[in-house]
Short mmCIF file of C-alpha atoms and ligand atoms in Angstrom, two decimals:
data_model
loop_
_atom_site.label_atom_id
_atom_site.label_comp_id
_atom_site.label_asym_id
_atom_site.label_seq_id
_atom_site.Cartn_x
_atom_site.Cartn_y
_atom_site.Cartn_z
CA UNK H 1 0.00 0.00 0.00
CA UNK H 2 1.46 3.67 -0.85
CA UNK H 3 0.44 6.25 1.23
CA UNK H 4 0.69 10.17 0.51
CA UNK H 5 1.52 12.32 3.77
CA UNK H 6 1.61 15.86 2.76
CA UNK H 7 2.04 17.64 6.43
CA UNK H 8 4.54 17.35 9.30
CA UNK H 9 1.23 16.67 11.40
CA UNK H 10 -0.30 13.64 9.85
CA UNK H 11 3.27 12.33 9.78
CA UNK H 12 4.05 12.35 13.32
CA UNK H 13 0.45 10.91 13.83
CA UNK H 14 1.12 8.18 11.26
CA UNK H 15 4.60 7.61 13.17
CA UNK H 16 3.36 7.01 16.89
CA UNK H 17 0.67 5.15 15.49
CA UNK H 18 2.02 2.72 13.29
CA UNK H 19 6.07 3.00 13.40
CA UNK H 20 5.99 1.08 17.38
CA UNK H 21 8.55 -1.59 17.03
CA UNK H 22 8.88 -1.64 13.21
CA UNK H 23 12.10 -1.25 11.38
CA UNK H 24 11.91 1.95 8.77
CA UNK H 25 14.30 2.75 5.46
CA UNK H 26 14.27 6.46 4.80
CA UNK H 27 14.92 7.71 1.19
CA UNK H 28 15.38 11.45 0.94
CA UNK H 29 14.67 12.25 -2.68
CA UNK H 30 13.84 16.02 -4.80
CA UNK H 31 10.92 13.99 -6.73
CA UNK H 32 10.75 13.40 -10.16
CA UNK H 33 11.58 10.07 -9.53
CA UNK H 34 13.85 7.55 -11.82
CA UNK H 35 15.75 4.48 -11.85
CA UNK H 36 18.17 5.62 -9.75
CA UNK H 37 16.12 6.92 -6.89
CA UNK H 38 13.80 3.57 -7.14
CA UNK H 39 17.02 1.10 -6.78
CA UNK H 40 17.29 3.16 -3.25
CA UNK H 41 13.91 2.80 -2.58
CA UNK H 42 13.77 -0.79 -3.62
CA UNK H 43 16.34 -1.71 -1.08
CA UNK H 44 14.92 -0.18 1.79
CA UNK H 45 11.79 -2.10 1.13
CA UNK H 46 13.74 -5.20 1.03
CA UNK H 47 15.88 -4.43 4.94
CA UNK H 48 12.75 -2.68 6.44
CA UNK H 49 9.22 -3.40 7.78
CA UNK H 50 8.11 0.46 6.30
CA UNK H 51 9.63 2.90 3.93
CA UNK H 52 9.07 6.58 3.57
CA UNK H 53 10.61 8.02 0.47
CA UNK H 54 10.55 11.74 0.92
CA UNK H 55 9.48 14.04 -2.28
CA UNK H 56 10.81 17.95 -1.59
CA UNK H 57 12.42 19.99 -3.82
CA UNK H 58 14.43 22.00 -0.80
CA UNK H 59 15.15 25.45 -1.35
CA UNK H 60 17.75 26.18 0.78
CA UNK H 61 20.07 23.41 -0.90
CA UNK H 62 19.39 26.08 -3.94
CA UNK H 63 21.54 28.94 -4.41
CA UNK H 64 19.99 31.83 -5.85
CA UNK H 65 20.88 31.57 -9.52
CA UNK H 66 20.10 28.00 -9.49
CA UNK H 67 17.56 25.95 -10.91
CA UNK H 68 14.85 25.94 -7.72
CA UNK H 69 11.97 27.70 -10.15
CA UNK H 70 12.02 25.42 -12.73
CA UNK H 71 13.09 22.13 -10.94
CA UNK H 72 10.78 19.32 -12.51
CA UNK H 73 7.40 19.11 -9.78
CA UNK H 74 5.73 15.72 -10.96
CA UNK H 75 4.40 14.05 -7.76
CA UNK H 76 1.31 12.68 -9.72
CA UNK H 77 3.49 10.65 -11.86
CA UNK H 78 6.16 9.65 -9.08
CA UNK H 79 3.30 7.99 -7.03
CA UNK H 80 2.26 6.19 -9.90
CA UNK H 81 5.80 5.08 -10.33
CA UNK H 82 5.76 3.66 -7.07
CA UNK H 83 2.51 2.22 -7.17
CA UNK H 84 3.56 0.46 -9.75
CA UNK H 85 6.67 -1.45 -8.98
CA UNK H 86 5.83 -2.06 -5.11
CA UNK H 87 3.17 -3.51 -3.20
CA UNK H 88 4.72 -3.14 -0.02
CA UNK H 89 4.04 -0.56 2.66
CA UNK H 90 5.58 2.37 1.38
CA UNK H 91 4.81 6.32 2.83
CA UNK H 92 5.58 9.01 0.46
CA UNK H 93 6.05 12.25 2.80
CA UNK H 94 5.76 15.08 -0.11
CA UNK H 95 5.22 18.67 2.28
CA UNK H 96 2.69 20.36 0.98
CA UNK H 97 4.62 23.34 1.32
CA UNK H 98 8.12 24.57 2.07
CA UNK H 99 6.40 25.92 5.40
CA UNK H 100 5.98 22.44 6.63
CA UNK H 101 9.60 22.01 6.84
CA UNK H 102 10.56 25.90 7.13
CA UNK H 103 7.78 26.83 9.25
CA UNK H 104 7.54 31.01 10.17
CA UNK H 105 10.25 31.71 12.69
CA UNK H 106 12.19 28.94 11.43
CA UNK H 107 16.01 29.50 12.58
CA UNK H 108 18.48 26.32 12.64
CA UNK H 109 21.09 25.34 10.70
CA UNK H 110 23.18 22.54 10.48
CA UNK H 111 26.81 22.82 9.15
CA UNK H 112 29.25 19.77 8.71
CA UNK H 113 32.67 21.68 8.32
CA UNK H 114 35.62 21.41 5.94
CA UNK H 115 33.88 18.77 3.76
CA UNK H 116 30.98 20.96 2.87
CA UNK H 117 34.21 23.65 1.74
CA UNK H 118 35.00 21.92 -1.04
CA UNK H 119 33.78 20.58 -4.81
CA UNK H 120 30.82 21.11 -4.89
CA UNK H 121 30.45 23.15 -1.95
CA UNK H 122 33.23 25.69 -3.05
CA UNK H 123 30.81 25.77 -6.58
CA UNK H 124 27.08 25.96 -4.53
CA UNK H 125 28.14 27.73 -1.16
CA UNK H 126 25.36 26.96 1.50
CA UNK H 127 24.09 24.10 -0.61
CA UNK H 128 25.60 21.47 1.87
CA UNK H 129 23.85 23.46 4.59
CA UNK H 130 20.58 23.14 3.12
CA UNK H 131 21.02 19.32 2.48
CA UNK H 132 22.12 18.75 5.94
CA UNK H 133 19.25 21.06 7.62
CA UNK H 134 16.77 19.42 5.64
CA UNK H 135 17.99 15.94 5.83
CA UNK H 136 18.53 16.18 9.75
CA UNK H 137 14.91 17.07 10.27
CA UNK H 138 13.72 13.98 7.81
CA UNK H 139 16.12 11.88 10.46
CA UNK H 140 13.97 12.98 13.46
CA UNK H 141 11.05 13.32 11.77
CA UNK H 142 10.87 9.32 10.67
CA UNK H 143 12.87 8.15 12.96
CA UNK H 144 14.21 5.90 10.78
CA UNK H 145 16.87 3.41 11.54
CA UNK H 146 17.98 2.86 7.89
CA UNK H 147 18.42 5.70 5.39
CA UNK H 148 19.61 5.49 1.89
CA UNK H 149 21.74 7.41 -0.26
CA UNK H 150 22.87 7.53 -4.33
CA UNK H 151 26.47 7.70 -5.06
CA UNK H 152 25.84 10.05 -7.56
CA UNK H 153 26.59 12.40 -5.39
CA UNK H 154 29.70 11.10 -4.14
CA UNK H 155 30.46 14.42 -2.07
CA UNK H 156 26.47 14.63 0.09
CA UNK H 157 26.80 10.71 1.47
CA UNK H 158 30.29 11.84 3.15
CA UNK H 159 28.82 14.75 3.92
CA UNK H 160 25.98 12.78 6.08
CA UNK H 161 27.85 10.24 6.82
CA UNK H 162 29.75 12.76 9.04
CA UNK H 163 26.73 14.47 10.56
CA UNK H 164 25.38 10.79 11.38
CA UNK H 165 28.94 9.99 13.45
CA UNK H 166 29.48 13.25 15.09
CA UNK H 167 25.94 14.02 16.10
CA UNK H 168 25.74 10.12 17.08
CA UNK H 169 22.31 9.84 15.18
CA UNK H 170 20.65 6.83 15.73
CA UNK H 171 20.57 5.55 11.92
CA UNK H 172 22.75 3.56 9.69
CA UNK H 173 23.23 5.51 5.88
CA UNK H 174 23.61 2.94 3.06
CA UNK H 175 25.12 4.16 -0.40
CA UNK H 176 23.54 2.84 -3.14
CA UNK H 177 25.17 2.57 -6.41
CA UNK H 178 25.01 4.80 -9.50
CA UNK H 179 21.99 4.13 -12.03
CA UNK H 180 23.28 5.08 -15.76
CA UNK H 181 21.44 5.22 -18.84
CA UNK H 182 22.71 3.23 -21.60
CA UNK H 183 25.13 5.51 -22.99
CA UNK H 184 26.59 6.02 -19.74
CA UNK H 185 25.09 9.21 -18.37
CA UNK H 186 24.60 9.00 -14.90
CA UNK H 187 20.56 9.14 -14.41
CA UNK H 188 19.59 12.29 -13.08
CA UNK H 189 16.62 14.52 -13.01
CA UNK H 190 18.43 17.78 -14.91
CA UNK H 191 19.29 15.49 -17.79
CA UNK H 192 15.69 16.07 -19.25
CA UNK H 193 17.43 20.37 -19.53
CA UNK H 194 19.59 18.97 -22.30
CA UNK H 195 18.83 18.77 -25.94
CA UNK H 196 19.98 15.65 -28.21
CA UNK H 197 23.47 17.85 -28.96
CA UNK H 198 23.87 19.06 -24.89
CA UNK H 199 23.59 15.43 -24.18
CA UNK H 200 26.44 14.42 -26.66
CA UNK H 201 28.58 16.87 -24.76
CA UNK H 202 27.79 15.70 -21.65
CA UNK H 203 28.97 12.53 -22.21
CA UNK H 204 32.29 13.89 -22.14
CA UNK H 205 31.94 13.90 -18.13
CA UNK H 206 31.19 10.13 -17.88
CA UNK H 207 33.81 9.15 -20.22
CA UNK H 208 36.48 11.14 -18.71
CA UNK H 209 36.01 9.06 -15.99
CA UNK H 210 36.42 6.02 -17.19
CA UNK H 211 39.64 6.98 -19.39
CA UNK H 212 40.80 7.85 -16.03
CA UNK H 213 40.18 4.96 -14.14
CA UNK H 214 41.41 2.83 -17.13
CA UNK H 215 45.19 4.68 -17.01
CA UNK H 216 44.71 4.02 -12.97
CA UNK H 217 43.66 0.47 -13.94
CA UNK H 218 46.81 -0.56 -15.95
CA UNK H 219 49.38 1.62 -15.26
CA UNK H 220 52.06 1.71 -11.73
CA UNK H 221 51.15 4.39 -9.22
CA UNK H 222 53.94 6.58 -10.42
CA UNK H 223 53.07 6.49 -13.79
CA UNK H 224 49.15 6.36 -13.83
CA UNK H 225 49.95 9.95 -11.56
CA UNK H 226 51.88 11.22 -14.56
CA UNK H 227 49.44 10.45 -16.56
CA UNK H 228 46.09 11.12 -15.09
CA UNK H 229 47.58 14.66 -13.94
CA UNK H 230 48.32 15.39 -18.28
CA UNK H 231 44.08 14.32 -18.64
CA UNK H 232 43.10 16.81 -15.42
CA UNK H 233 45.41 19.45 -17.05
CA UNK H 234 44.00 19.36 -20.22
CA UNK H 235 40.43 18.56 -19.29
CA UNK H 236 40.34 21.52 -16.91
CA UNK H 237 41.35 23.86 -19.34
CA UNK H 238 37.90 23.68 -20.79
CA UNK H 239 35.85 26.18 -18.67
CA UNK H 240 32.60 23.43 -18.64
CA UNK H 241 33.97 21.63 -15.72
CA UNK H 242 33.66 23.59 -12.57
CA UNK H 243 36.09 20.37 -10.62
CA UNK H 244 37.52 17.02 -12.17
CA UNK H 245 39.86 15.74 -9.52
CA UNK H 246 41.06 12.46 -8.24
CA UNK H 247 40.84 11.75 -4.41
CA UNK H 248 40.78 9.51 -1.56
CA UNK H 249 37.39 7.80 -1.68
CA UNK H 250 37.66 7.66 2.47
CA UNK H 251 37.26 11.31 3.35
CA UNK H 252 37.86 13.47 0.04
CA UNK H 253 41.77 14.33 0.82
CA UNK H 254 44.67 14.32 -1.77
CA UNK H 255 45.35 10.92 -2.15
CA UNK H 256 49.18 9.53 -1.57
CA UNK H 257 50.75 5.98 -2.29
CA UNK H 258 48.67 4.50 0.70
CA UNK H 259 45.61 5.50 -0.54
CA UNK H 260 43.48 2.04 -1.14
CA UNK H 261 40.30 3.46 -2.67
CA UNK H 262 40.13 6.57 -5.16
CA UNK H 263 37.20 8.29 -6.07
CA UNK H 264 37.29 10.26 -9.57
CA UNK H 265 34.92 13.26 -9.52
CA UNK H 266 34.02 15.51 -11.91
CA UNK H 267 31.45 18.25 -12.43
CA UNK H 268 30.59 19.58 -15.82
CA UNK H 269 28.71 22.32 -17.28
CA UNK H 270 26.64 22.17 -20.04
CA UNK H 271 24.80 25.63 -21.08
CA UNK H 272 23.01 26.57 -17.54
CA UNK H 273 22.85 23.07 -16.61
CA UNK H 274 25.04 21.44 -13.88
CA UNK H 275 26.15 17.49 -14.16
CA UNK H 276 27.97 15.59 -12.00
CA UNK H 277 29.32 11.87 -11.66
CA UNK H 278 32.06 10.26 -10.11
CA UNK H 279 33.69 6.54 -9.77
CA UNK H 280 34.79 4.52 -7.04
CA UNK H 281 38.41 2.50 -8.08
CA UNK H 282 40.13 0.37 -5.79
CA UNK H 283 43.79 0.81 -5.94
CA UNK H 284 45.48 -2.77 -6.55
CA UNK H 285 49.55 -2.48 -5.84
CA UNK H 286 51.44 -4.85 -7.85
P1 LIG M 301 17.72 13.89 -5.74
O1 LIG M 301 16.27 13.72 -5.99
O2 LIG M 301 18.50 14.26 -6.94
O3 LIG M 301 18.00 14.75 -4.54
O4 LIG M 301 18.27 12.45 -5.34
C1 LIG M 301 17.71 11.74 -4.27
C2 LIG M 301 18.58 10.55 -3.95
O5 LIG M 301 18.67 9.72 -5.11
C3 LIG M 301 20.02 10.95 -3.59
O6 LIG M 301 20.50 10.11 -2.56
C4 LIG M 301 20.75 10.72 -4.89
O7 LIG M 301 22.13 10.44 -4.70
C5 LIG M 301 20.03 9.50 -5.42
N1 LIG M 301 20.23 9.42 -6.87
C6 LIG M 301 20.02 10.40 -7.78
N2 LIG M 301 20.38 9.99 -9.01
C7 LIG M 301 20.83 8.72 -8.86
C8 LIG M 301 21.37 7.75 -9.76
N3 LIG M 301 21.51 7.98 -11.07
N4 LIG M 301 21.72 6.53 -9.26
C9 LIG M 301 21.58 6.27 -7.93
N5 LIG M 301 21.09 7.14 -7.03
C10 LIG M 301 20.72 8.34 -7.49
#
């Protein structure tokens, strides 16, 4: 059954009432749902008793010459998404609006530090702010145990993953892998801003990646280094990428020859819209 809860009210009544001893999977998601965000939400039916997947395009993850206006709205056709792959209990928690959340008077913030300073938080300053705010408040809200995350963005699950340990939150955070489309473009709900020829040039940003992780794949340390560093330097000089970078997949820092996992990120502009990706590679030492 797939229930729409569209205030904070009927969702703490729904919680006391039902929630009692239950396990619950919490999947934060903007809406105009895909692929992507239904592989999250599909796994969180499969660990939990009840899942809320939450539909709310926040604004203050939005910086002012962003996209917020014009962000797709399509809850009709997201429930029917959902209705139609799962029978299981499932709550959809889509505010009604952004004064449910930011009610009058409103005045809290939370801010993980020096993660939230850089990629895409040197790009979107605040952004991590408003993801963190928001996503705290889902935490208490729910009271979930389980919550899950895309790696498409790479940068946000580190970024709550830190929250979660220093605040000692009550709630394990599960990162779910990245859902592509067949020619490699990770899904995402801005694709649909990008005409056939935008889309051609955006595939520039997946495939970077993977000529990257291919030199880091068969070359030595030294030498991938060298040559990984001649791609950055020549990828970079194109002003469409606002970061491409190659870092320790732990906690986001330069990585060094102990570094055992690398994470390639990368963030690409096309016209006025914003992609990014990114790729997990283990490093193997001969
Ligand atoms: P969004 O609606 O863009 O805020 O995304 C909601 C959640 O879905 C976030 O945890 C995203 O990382 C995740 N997500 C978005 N796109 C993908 C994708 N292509 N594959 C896997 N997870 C995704």
């Amino acid at each position: 059954m797939v229930k729409v809860i569209r205030t904070v009210l009927e969702l703490k009544q729904y919680q006391s009432e039902f929630f009692e001893g239950k396990s619950v999977g919490l999947v934060p998601t903007m809406g105009n749902l895909h692929e992507g965000h239904l592989s999250l939400l599909e796994r969180s039916v499969s660990e939990n008793d009840i899942s809320i997947i939450t539909i709310f395009v926040n604004p203050k993850q939005f910086g002012p010459n962003e996209d917020f206006d014009k962000y797709p709205r399509t809850l009709e056709q997201d429930v029917l998404k959902i209705e139609d792959k799962f029978s299981e209990n499932i709550l959809v928690f889509a505010p009604k609006d952004n004064s449910e959340i930011y009610p009058e008077g409103f005045d809290t913030t939370i801010q993980v530090g020096a993660l939230t300073k850089i990629l895409c938080g040197a790009n979107r300053p605040g952004h991590f702010d408003g993801v963190t705010t928001v996503v705290y408040q889902l935490f208490s809200l729910s009271k979930a145990t389980n919550a899950y995350f895309g790696q498409k963005d790479y940068q946000q699950v580190k970024v709550i993953e830190k929250m979660t340990t220093d605040l000692h939150l009550p709630i394990k955070i599960t990162m779910m892998p990245i859902s592509r489309d067949q020619d490699g473009l990770a899904r995402s709900s801005r694709n649909q801003y990008l005409s056939a020829s935008d889309r051609e040039t955006a595939l520039l940003l997946p495939r970077t990646l993977v000529e990257i992780e291919s030199i880091l794949k068969e070359e030595t340390w030294v030498n991938s280094m060298i040559k990984i560093n001649e791609v950055l330097e020549s990828r970079i000089a194109d002003k469409n990428w606002d970061y491409l970078e190659i870092l320790d997949a732990s906690n986001l820092k330069p990585v060094n020859e102990n570094t055992t996992e690398v994470v390639l990120v990368g963030a690409f502009r096309v016209g006025s819209t914003r992609l990014i990706d990114n790729r997990k590679v283990e490093i193997k030492y001969a």
